[in-house]
Amino acid sequence: MANHKSALKRIRRNEAVRLRNRYQHKTARNAIKKLRGEENKKDAEALLPSVVSMIDRLAKRNIIHSNKAANLKSKLAKHVAAL
């Protein structure tokens, strides 16, 4: 167990950050699944900017790698264009 006050605080902080990151990552994954399952081009085009924004936010905060973010955005854009 931690011996310093600052170490105890860091443990609490790390857990809070971990839960926030997990929530944001899961929310983005669900949005990606919803976009991939979309059949209507108009709805998909309306949904794409918000999903891309979520992916960019995850990459900016190092929750996902920037290359993974780029690959996801590219594949989603291709999917929407093909509808």
mmCIF file of N, CA, C and O in Angstrom:
data_model
loop_
_atom_site.group_PDB
_atom_site.id
_atom_site.type_symbol
_atom_site.label_atom_id
_atom_site.label_comp_id
_atom_site.label_asym_id
_atom_site.label_seq_id
_atom_site.Cartn_x
_atom_site.Cartn_y
_atom_site.Cartn_z
ATOM 1 N N MET A 1 0.841 -1.194 0.000
ATOM 2 C CA MET A 1 0.000 0.000 0.000
ATOM 3 C C MET A 1 0.875 1.242 0.000
ATOM 4 O O MET A 1 2.014 1.207 0.467
ATOM 5 N N ALA A 2 0.329 2.327 -0.479
ATOM 6 C CA ALA A 2 1.076 3.579 -0.600
ATOM 7 C C ALA A 2 1.396 4.149 0.778
ATOM 8 O O ALA A 2 0.616 4.038 1.715
ATOM 9 N N ASN A 3 2.557 4.768 0.873
ATOM 10 C CA ASN A 3 3.009 5.331 2.145
ATOM 11 C C ASN A 3 2.887 6.841 2.211
ATOM 12 O O ASN A 3 2.989 7.413 3.281
ATOM 13 N N HIS A 4 2.674 7.497 1.075
ATOM 14 C CA HIS A 4 2.631 8.956 1.057
ATOM 15 C C HIS A 4 1.234 9.436 0.690
ATOM 16 O O HIS A 4 0.506 8.781 -0.054
ATOM 17 N N LYS A 5 0.929 10.619 1.228
ATOM 18 C CA LYS A 5 -0.366 11.224 0.954
ATOM 19 C C LYS A 5 -0.554 11.451 -0.543
ATOM 20 O O LYS A 5 -1.626 11.194 -1.104
ATOM 21 N N SER A 6 0.491 11.910 -1.199
ATOM 22 C CA SER A 6 0.402 12.193 -2.636
ATOM 23 C C SER A 6 0.209 10.906 -3.441
ATOM 24 O O SER A 6 -0.482 10.903 -4.459
ATOM 25 N N ALA A 7 0.812 9.799 -2.973
ATOM 26 C CA ALA A 7 0.653 8.528 -3.668
ATOM 27 C C ALA A 7 -0.787 8.023 -3.552
ATOM 28 O O ALA A 7 -1.342 7.467 -4.507
ATOM 29 N N LEU A 8 -1.389 8.225 -2.380
ATOM 30 C CA LEU A 8 -2.793 7.831 -2.202
ATOM 31 C C LEU A 8 -3.698 8.644 -3.127
ATOM 32 O O LEU A 8 -4.621 8.108 -3.749
ATOM 33 N N LYS A 9 -3.414 9.950 -3.224
ATOM 34 C CA LYS A 9 -4.193 10.807 -4.105
ATOM 35 C C LYS A 9 -4.026 10.372 -5.552
ATOM 36 O O LYS A 9 -4.983 10.350 -6.327
ATOM 37 N N ARG A 10 -2.814 10.021 -5.931
ATOM 38 C CA ARG A 10 -2.530 9.594 -7.298
ATOM 39 C C ARG A 10 -3.304 8.315 -7.636
ATOM 40 O O ARG A 10 -3.813 8.153 -8.746
ATOM 41 N N ILE A 11 -3.389 7.403 -6.681
ATOM 42 C CA ILE A 11 -4.145 6.156 -6.884
ATOM 43 C C ILE A 11 -5.623 6.467 -7.145
ATOM 44 O O ILE A 11 -6.234 5.919 -8.069
ATOM 45 N N ARG A 12 -6.190 7.379 -6.332
ATOM 46 C CA ARG A 12 -7.588 7.767 -6.533
ATOM 47 C C ARG A 12 -7.772 8.422 -7.891
ATOM 48 O O ARG A 12 -8.726 8.141 -8.615
ATOM 49 N N ARG A 13 -6.853 9.314 -8.241
ATOM 50 C CA ARG A 13 -6.928 10.045 -9.517
ATOM 51 C C ARG A 13 -6.824 9.085 -10.700
ATOM 52 O O ARG A 13 -7.562 9.207 -11.666
ATOM 53 N N ASN A 14 -5.893 8.144 -10.635
ATOM 54 C CA ASN A 14 -5.716 7.181 -11.723
ATOM 55 C C ASN A 14 -6.975 6.368 -11.963
ATOM 56 O O ASN A 14 -7.337 6.090 -13.104
ATOM 57 N N GLU A 15 -7.647 5.991 -10.887
ATOM 58 C CA GLU A 15 -8.871 5.204 -11.025
ATOM 59 C C GLU A 15 -9.975 6.034 -11.687
ATOM 60 O O GLU A 15 -10.685 5.544 -12.564
ATOM 61 N N ALA A 16 -10.085 7.302 -11.278
ATOM 62 C CA ALA A 16 -11.097 8.176 -11.867
ATOM 63 C C ALA A 16 -10.820 8.383 -13.359
ATOM 64 O O ALA A 16 -11.743 8.323 -14.183
ATOM 65 N N VAL A 17 -9.574 8.592 -13.718
ATOM 66 C CA VAL A 17 -9.199 8.794 -15.123
ATOM 67 C C VAL A 17 -9.437 7.523 -15.930
ATOM 68 O O VAL A 17 -9.945 7.573 -17.050
ATOM 69 N N ARG A 18 -9.099 6.374 -15.335
ATOM 70 C CA ARG A 18 -9.293 5.096 -16.020
ATOM 71 C C ARG A 18 -10.763 4.878 -16.344
ATOM 72 O O ARG A 18 -11.122 4.486 -17.472
ATOM 73 N N LEU A 19 -11.636 5.156 -15.381
ATOM 74 C CA LEU A 19 -13.072 4.973 -15.610
ATOM 75 C C LEU A 19 -13.598 5.936 -16.669
ATOM 76 O O LEU A 19 -14.407 5.561 -17.511
ATOM 77 N N ARG A 20 -13.104 7.179 -16.646
ATOM 78 C CA ARG A 20 -13.538 8.159 -17.649
ATOM 79 C C ARG A 20 -13.089 7.726 -19.034
ATOM 80 O O ARG A 20 -13.849 7.779 -19.999
ATOM 81 N N ASN A 21 -11.835 7.289 -19.151
ATOM 82 C CA ASN A 21 -11.313 6.837 -20.445
ATOM 83 C C ASN A 21 -12.106 5.647 -20.961
ATOM 84 O O ASN A 21 -12.435 5.572 -22.145
ATOM 85 N N ARG A 22 -12.412 4.714 -20.063
ATOM 86 C CA ARG A 22 -13.156 3.521 -20.459
ATOM 87 C C ARG A 22 -14.550 3.892 -20.945
ATOM 88 O O ARG A 22 -15.026 3.356 -21.953
ATOM 89 N N TYR A 23 -15.195 4.826 -20.262
ATOM 90 C CA TYR A 23 -16.527 5.275 -20.664
ATOM 91 C C TYR A 23 -16.483 5.932 -22.040
ATOM 92 O O TYR A 23 -17.313 5.635 -22.914
ATOM 93 N N GLN A 24 -15.522 6.830 -22.257
ATOM 94 C CA GLN A 24 -15.428 7.528 -23.534
ATOM 95 C C GLN A 24 -15.117 6.566 -24.670
ATOM 96 O O GLN A 24 -15.681 6.680 -25.759
ATOM 97 N N HIS A 25 -14.233 5.603 -24.420
ATOM 98 C CA HIS A 25 -13.861 4.629 -25.447
ATOM 99 C C HIS A 25 -15.061 3.761 -25.818
ATOM 100 O O HIS A 25 -15.337 3.525 -26.997
ATOM 101 N N LYS A 26 -15.805 3.311 -24.815
ATOM 102 C CA LYS A 26 -16.972 2.465 -25.061
ATOM 103 C C LYS A 26 -18.061 3.242 -25.799
ATOM 104 O O LYS A 26 -18.701 2.713 -26.716
ATOM 105 N N THR A 27 -18.266 4.500 -25.432
ATOM 106 C CA THR A 27 -19.272 5.328 -26.087
ATOM 107 C C THR A 27 -18.924 5.522 -27.565
ATOM 108 O O THR A 27 -19.793 5.422 -28.437
ATOM 109 N N ALA A 28 -17.658 5.763 -27.844
ATOM 110 C CA ALA A 28 -17.218 5.941 -29.229
ATOM 111 C C ALA A 28 -17.376 4.641 -30.020
ATOM 112 O O ALA A 28 -17.812 4.663 -31.179
ATOM 113 N N ARG A 29 -17.043 3.521 -29.401
ATOM 114 C CA ARG A 29 -17.194 2.229 -30.090
ATOM 115 C C ARG A 29 -18.656 1.974 -30.438
ATOM 116 O O ARG A 29 -18.968 1.488 -31.533
ATOM 117 N N ASN A 30 -19.562 2.298 -29.515
ATOM 118 C CA ASN A 30 -20.991 2.113 -29.782
ATOM 119 C C ASN A 30 -21.456 3.024 -30.923
ATOM 120 O O ASN A 30 -22.260 2.612 -31.761
ATOM 121 N N ALA A 31 -20.946 4.247 -30.954
ATOM 122 C CA ALA A 31 -21.312 5.178 -32.023
ATOM 123 C C ALA A 31 -20.802 4.675 -33.369
ATOM 124 O O ALA A 31 -21.492 4.784 -34.390
ATOM 125 N N ILE A 32 -19.600 4.093 -33.379
ATOM 126 C CA ILE A 32 -19.034 3.529 -34.613
ATOM 127 C C ILE A 32 -19.892 2.368 -35.099
ATOM 128 O O ILE A 32 -20.206 2.257 -36.287
ATOM 129 N N LYS A 33 -20.298 1.499 -34.167
ATOM 130 C CA LYS A 33 -21.161 0.369 -34.533
ATOM 131 C C LYS A 33 -22.491 0.853 -35.100
ATOM 132 O O LYS A 33 -22.999 0.301 -36.083
ATOM 133 N N LYS A 34 -23.044 1.905 -34.488
ATOM 134 C CA LYS A 34 -24.313 2.456 -34.963
ATOM 135 C C LYS A 34 -24.154 3.008 -36.376
ATOM 136 O O LYS A 34 -25.007 2.787 -37.245
ATOM 137 N N LEU A 35 -23.046 3.701 -36.632
ATOM 138 C CA LEU A 35 -22.797 4.267 -37.956
ATOM 139 C C LEU A 35 -22.589 3.163 -38.989
ATOM 140 O O LEU A 35 -23.095 3.253 -40.105
ATOM 141 N N ARG A 36 -21.858 2.123 -38.621
ATOM 142 C CA ARG A 36 -21.625 1.014 -39.560
ATOM 143 C C ARG A 36 -22.916 0.283 -39.892
ATOM 144 O O ARG A 36 -23.070 -0.242 -40.989
ATOM 145 N N GLY A 37 -23.839 0.244 -38.952
ATOM 146 C CA GLY A 37 -25.104 -0.452 -39.170
ATOM 147 C C GLY A 37 -26.144 0.394 -39.878
ATOM 148 O O GLY A 37 -27.213 -0.108 -40.229
ATOM 149 N N GLU A 38 -25.832 1.652 -40.082
ATOM 150 C CA GLU A 38 -26.784 2.577 -40.705
ATOM 151 C C GLU A 38 -26.980 2.236 -42.185
ATOM 152 O O GLU A 38 -26.017 2.036 -42.908
ATOM 153 N N GLU A 39 -28.233 2.165 -42.619
ATOM 154 C CA GLU A 39 -28.554 1.836 -44.010
ATOM 155 C C GLU A 39 -28.876 3.081 -44.836
ATOM 156 O O GLU A 39 -28.677 3.105 -46.037
ATOM 157 N N ASN A 40 -29.380 4.108 -44.167
ATOM 158 C CA ASN A 40 -29.802 5.332 -44.845
ATOM 159 C C ASN A 40 -28.615 6.289 -44.985
ATOM 160 O O ASN A 40 -27.982 6.654 -44.002
ATOM 161 N N LYS A 41 -28.307 6.691 -46.220
ATOM 162 C CA LYS A 41 -27.148 7.544 -46.463
ATOM 163 C C LYS A 41 -27.287 8.899 -45.779
ATOM 164 O O LYS A 41 -26.315 9.414 -45.216
ATOM 165 N N LYS A 42 -28.469 9.470 -45.802
ATOM 166 C CA LYS A 42 -28.677 10.793 -45.201
ATOM 167 C C LYS A 42 -28.405 10.757 -43.699
ATOM 168 O O LYS A 42 -27.738 11.639 -43.153
ATOM 169 N N ASP A 43 -28.918 9.735 -43.030
ATOM 170 C CA ASP A 43 -28.694 9.593 -41.587
ATOM 171 C C ASP A 43 -27.221 9.337 -41.281
ATOM 172 O O ASP A 43 -26.674 9.864 -40.310
ATOM 173 N N ALA A 44 -26.581 8.527 -42.116
ATOM 174 C CA ALA A 44 -25.166 8.214 -41.914
ATOM 175 C C ALA A 44 -24.306 9.466 -42.083
ATOM 176 O O ALA A 44 -23.368 9.701 -41.307
ATOM 177 N N GLU A 45 -24.636 10.283 -43.085
ATOM 178 C CA GLU A 45 -23.879 11.522 -43.299
ATOM 179 C C GLU A 45 -24.073 12.492 -42.139
ATOM 180 O O GLU A 45 -23.164 13.243 -41.795
ATOM 181 N N ALA A 46 -25.241 12.480 -41.537
ATOM 182 C CA ALA A 46 -25.495 13.348 -40.390
ATOM 183 C C ALA A 46 -24.747 12.861 -39.149
ATOM 184 O O ALA A 46 -24.320 13.663 -38.314
ATOM 185 N N LEU A 47 -24.584 11.551 -39.040
ATOM 186 C CA LEU A 47 -23.938 10.955 -37.877
ATOM 187 C C LEU A 47 -22.409 10.997 -37.968
ATOM 188 O O LEU A 47 -21.729 11.051 -36.939
ATOM 189 N N LEU A 48 -21.872 10.991 -39.187
ATOM 190 C CA LEU A 48 -20.421 10.898 -39.390
ATOM 191 C C LEU A 48 -19.625 11.984 -38.672
ATOM 192 O O LEU A 48 -18.643 11.650 -37.995
ATOM 193 N N PRO A 49 -19.971 13.268 -38.761
ATOM 194 C CA PRO A 49 -19.142 14.287 -38.093
ATOM 195 C C PRO A 49 -19.019 14.096 -36.581
ATOM 196 O O PRO A 49 -17.948 14.303 -36.013
ATOM 197 N N SER A 50 -20.106 13.689 -35.928
ATOM 198 C CA SER A 50 -20.034 13.493 -34.481
ATOM 199 C C SER A 50 -19.156 12.295 -34.121
ATOM 200 O O SER A 50 -18.413 12.335 -33.135
ATOM 201 N N VAL A 51 -19.214 11.236 -34.928
ATOM 202 C CA VAL A 51 -18.380 10.058 -34.674
ATOM 203 C C VAL A 51 -16.915 10.393 -34.912
ATOM 204 O O VAL A 51 -16.040 10.012 -34.121
ATOM 205 N N VAL A 52 -16.626 11.130 -35.986
ATOM 206 C CA VAL A 52 -15.251 11.538 -36.274
ATOM 207 C C VAL A 52 -14.719 12.415 -35.145
ATOM 208 O O VAL A 52 -13.560 12.285 -34.731
ATOM 209 N N SER A 53 -15.564 13.283 -34.615
ATOM 210 C CA SER A 53 -15.176 14.139 -33.497
ATOM 211 C C SER A 53 -14.826 13.303 -32.265
ATOM 212 O O SER A 53 -13.827 13.574 -31.581
ATOM 213 N N MET A 54 -15.625 12.281 -31.980
ATOM 214 C CA MET A 54 -15.339 11.392 -30.852
ATOM 215 C C MET A 54 -13.996 10.701 -31.031
ATOM 216 O O MET A 54 -13.196 10.619 -30.096
ATOM 217 N N ILE A 55 -13.754 10.198 -32.247
ATOM 218 C CA ILE A 55 -12.504 9.495 -32.533
ATOM 219 C C ILE A 55 -11.317 10.441 -32.372
ATOM 220 O O ILE A 55 -10.291 10.075 -31.772
ATOM 221 N N ASP A 56 -11.450 11.669 -32.885
ATOM 222 C CA ASP A 56 -10.368 12.657 -32.743
ATOM 223 C C ASP A 56 -10.084 12.961 -31.278
ATOM 224 O O ASP A 56 -8.930 13.110 -30.882
ATOM 225 N N ARG A 57 -11.141 13.069 -30.485
ATOM 226 C CA ARG A 57 -10.966 13.360 -29.062
ATOM 227 C C ARG A 57 -10.211 12.228 -28.366
ATOM 228 O O ARG A 57 -9.331 12.470 -27.536
ATOM 229 N N LEU A 58 -10.554 10.973 -28.716
ATOM 230 C CA LEU A 58 -9.863 9.828 -28.114
ATOM 231 C C LEU A 58 -8.384 9.831 -28.493
ATOM 232 O O LEU A 58 -7.521 9.533 -27.662
ATOM 233 N N ALA A 59 -8.094 10.157 -29.738
ATOM 234 C CA ALA A 59 -6.708 10.171 -30.198
ATOM 235 C C ALA A 59 -5.929 11.299 -29.530
ATOM 236 O O ALA A 59 -4.773 11.124 -29.138
ATOM 237 N N LYS A 60 -6.565 12.453 -29.382
ATOM 238 C CA LYS A 60 -5.900 13.605 -28.773
ATOM 239 C C LYS A 60 -5.510 13.299 -27.329
ATOM 240 O O LYS A 60 -4.455 13.725 -26.863
ATOM 241 N N ARG A 61 -6.345 12.541 -26.642
ATOM 242 C CA ARG A 61 -6.093 12.216 -25.234
ATOM 243 C C ARG A 61 -5.328 10.906 -25.064
ATOM 244 O O ARG A 61 -5.220 10.387 -23.950
ATOM 245 N N ASN A 62 -4.818 10.347 -26.152
ATOM 246 C CA ASN A 62 -4.027 9.110 -26.142
ATOM 247 C C ASN A 62 -4.788 7.913 -25.576
ATOM 248 O O ASN A 62 -4.198 7.007 -25.008
ATOM 249 N N ILE A 63 -6.104 7.913 -25.754
ATOM 250 C CA ILE A 63 -6.894 6.747 -25.371
ATOM 251 C C ILE A 63 -6.772 5.706 -26.476
ATOM 252 O O ILE A 63 -6.713 4.506 -26.212
ATOM 253 N N ILE A 64 -6.723 6.173 -27.727
ATOM 254 C CA ILE A 64 -6.388 5.297 -28.852
ATOM 255 C C ILE A 64 -5.231 5.933 -29.619
ATOM 256 O O ILE A 64 -4.996 7.133 -29.507
ATOM 257 N N HIS A 65 -4.522 5.126 -30.367
ATOM 258 C CA HIS A 65 -3.378 5.613 -31.145
ATOM 259 C C HIS A 65 -3.870 6.472 -32.308
ATOM 260 O O HIS A 65 -4.943 6.224 -32.860
ATOM 261 N N SER A 66 -3.078 7.452 -32.673
ATOM 262 C CA SER A 66 -3.480 8.369 -33.739
ATOM 263 C C SER A 66 -3.634 7.657 -35.082
ATOM 264 O O SER A 66 -4.506 8.011 -35.879
ATOM 265 N N ASN A 67 -2.806 6.642 -35.342
ATOM 266 C CA ASN A 67 -2.939 5.885 -36.591
ATOM 267 C C ASN A 67 -4.241 5.087 -36.608
ATOM 268 O O ASN A 67 -4.890 4.978 -37.646
ATOM 269 N N LYS A 68 -4.613 4.532 -35.462
ATOM 270 C CA LYS A 68 -5.883 3.800 -35.378
ATOM 271 C C LYS A 68 -7.043 4.748 -35.637
ATOM 272 O O LYS A 68 -8.001 4.394 -36.337
ATOM 273 N N ALA A 69 -6.952 5.956 -35.101
ATOM 274 C CA ALA A 69 -7.997 6.951 -35.327
ATOM 275 C C ALA A 69 -8.109 7.275 -36.808
ATOM 276 O O ALA A 69 -9.213 7.351 -37.354
ATOM 277 N N ALA A 70 -6.981 7.460 -37.469
ATOM 278 C CA ALA A 70 -6.979 7.776 -38.893
ATOM 279 C C ALA A 70 -7.582 6.630 -39.699
ATOM 280 O O ALA A 70 -8.376 6.850 -40.629
ATOM 281 N N ASN A 71 -7.223 5.401 -39.351
ATOM 282 C CA ASN A 71 -7.766 4.234 -40.055
ATOM 283 C C ASN A 71 -9.279 4.131 -39.873
ATOM 284 O O ASN A 71 -10.012 3.850 -40.826
ATOM 285 N N LEU A 72 -9.745 4.347 -38.641
ATOM 286 C CA LEU A 72 -11.181 4.283 -38.374
ATOM 287 C C LEU A 72 -11.937 5.341 -39.168
ATOM 288 O O LEU A 72 -12.967 5.057 -39.797
ATOM 289 N N LYS A 73 -11.425 6.582 -39.152
ATOM 290 C CA LYS A 73 -12.099 7.672 -39.868
ATOM 291 C C LYS A 73 -12.144 7.390 -41.366
ATOM 292 O O LYS A 73 -13.167 7.621 -42.019
ATOM 293 N N SER A 74 -11.054 6.863 -41.901
ATOM 294 C CA SER A 74 -10.992 6.559 -43.326
ATOM 295 C C SER A 74 -12.009 5.492 -43.706
ATOM 296 O O SER A 74 -12.757 5.643 -44.679
ATOM 297 N N LYS A 75 -12.054 4.415 -42.914
ATOM 298 C CA LYS A 75 -12.985 3.324 -43.213
ATOM 299 C C LYS A 75 -14.436 3.773 -43.085
ATOM 300 O O LYS A 75 -15.292 3.384 -43.890
ATOM 301 N N LEU A 76 -14.716 4.600 -42.085
ATOM 302 C CA LEU A 76 -16.086 5.086 -41.908
ATOM 303 C C LEU A 76 -16.497 6.014 -43.051
ATOM 304 O O LEU A 76 -17.631 5.936 -43.529
ATOM 305 N N ALA A 77 -15.585 6.854 -43.482
ATOM 306 C CA ALA A 77 -15.882 7.769 -44.596
ATOM 307 C C ALA A 77 -16.150 6.970 -45.870
ATOM 308 O O ALA A 77 -17.077 7.283 -46.639
ATOM 309 N N LYS A 78 -15.345 5.935 -46.097
ATOM 310 C CA LYS A 78 -15.560 5.073 -47.272
ATOM 311 C C LYS A 78 -16.914 4.368 -47.193
ATOM 312 O O LYS A 78 -17.623 4.240 -48.194
ATOM 313 N N HIS A 79 -17.259 3.911 -45.987
ATOM 314 C CA HIS A 79 -18.525 3.220 -45.792
ATOM 315 C C HIS A 79 -19.699 4.138 -46.107
ATOM 316 O O HIS A 79 -20.653 3.743 -46.800
ATOM 317 N N VAL A 80 -19.643 5.362 -45.594
ATOM 318 C CA VAL A 80 -20.728 6.324 -45.823
ATOM 319 C C VAL A 80 -20.821 6.687 -47.305
ATOM 320 O O VAL A 80 -21.917 6.795 -47.846
ATOM 321 N N ALA A 81 -19.666 6.861 -47.945
ATOM 322 C CA ALA A 81 -19.658 7.221 -49.369
ATOM 323 C C ALA A 81 -20.233 6.102 -50.230
ATOM 324 O O ALA A 81 -20.829 6.363 -51.276
ATOM 325 N N ALA A 82 -20.063 4.855 -49.781
ATOM 326 C CA ALA A 82 -20.529 3.711 -50.570
ATOM 327 C C ALA A 82 -22.018 3.454 -50.425
ATOM 328 O O ALA A 82 -22.585 2.662 -51.198
ATOM 329 N N LEU A 83 -22.660 4.070 -49.445
ATOM 330 C CA LEU A 83 -24.108 3.832 -49.247
ATOM 331 C C LEU A 83 -24.929 4.352 -50.402
ATOM 332 O O LEU A 83 -24.596 5.282 -51.082
#
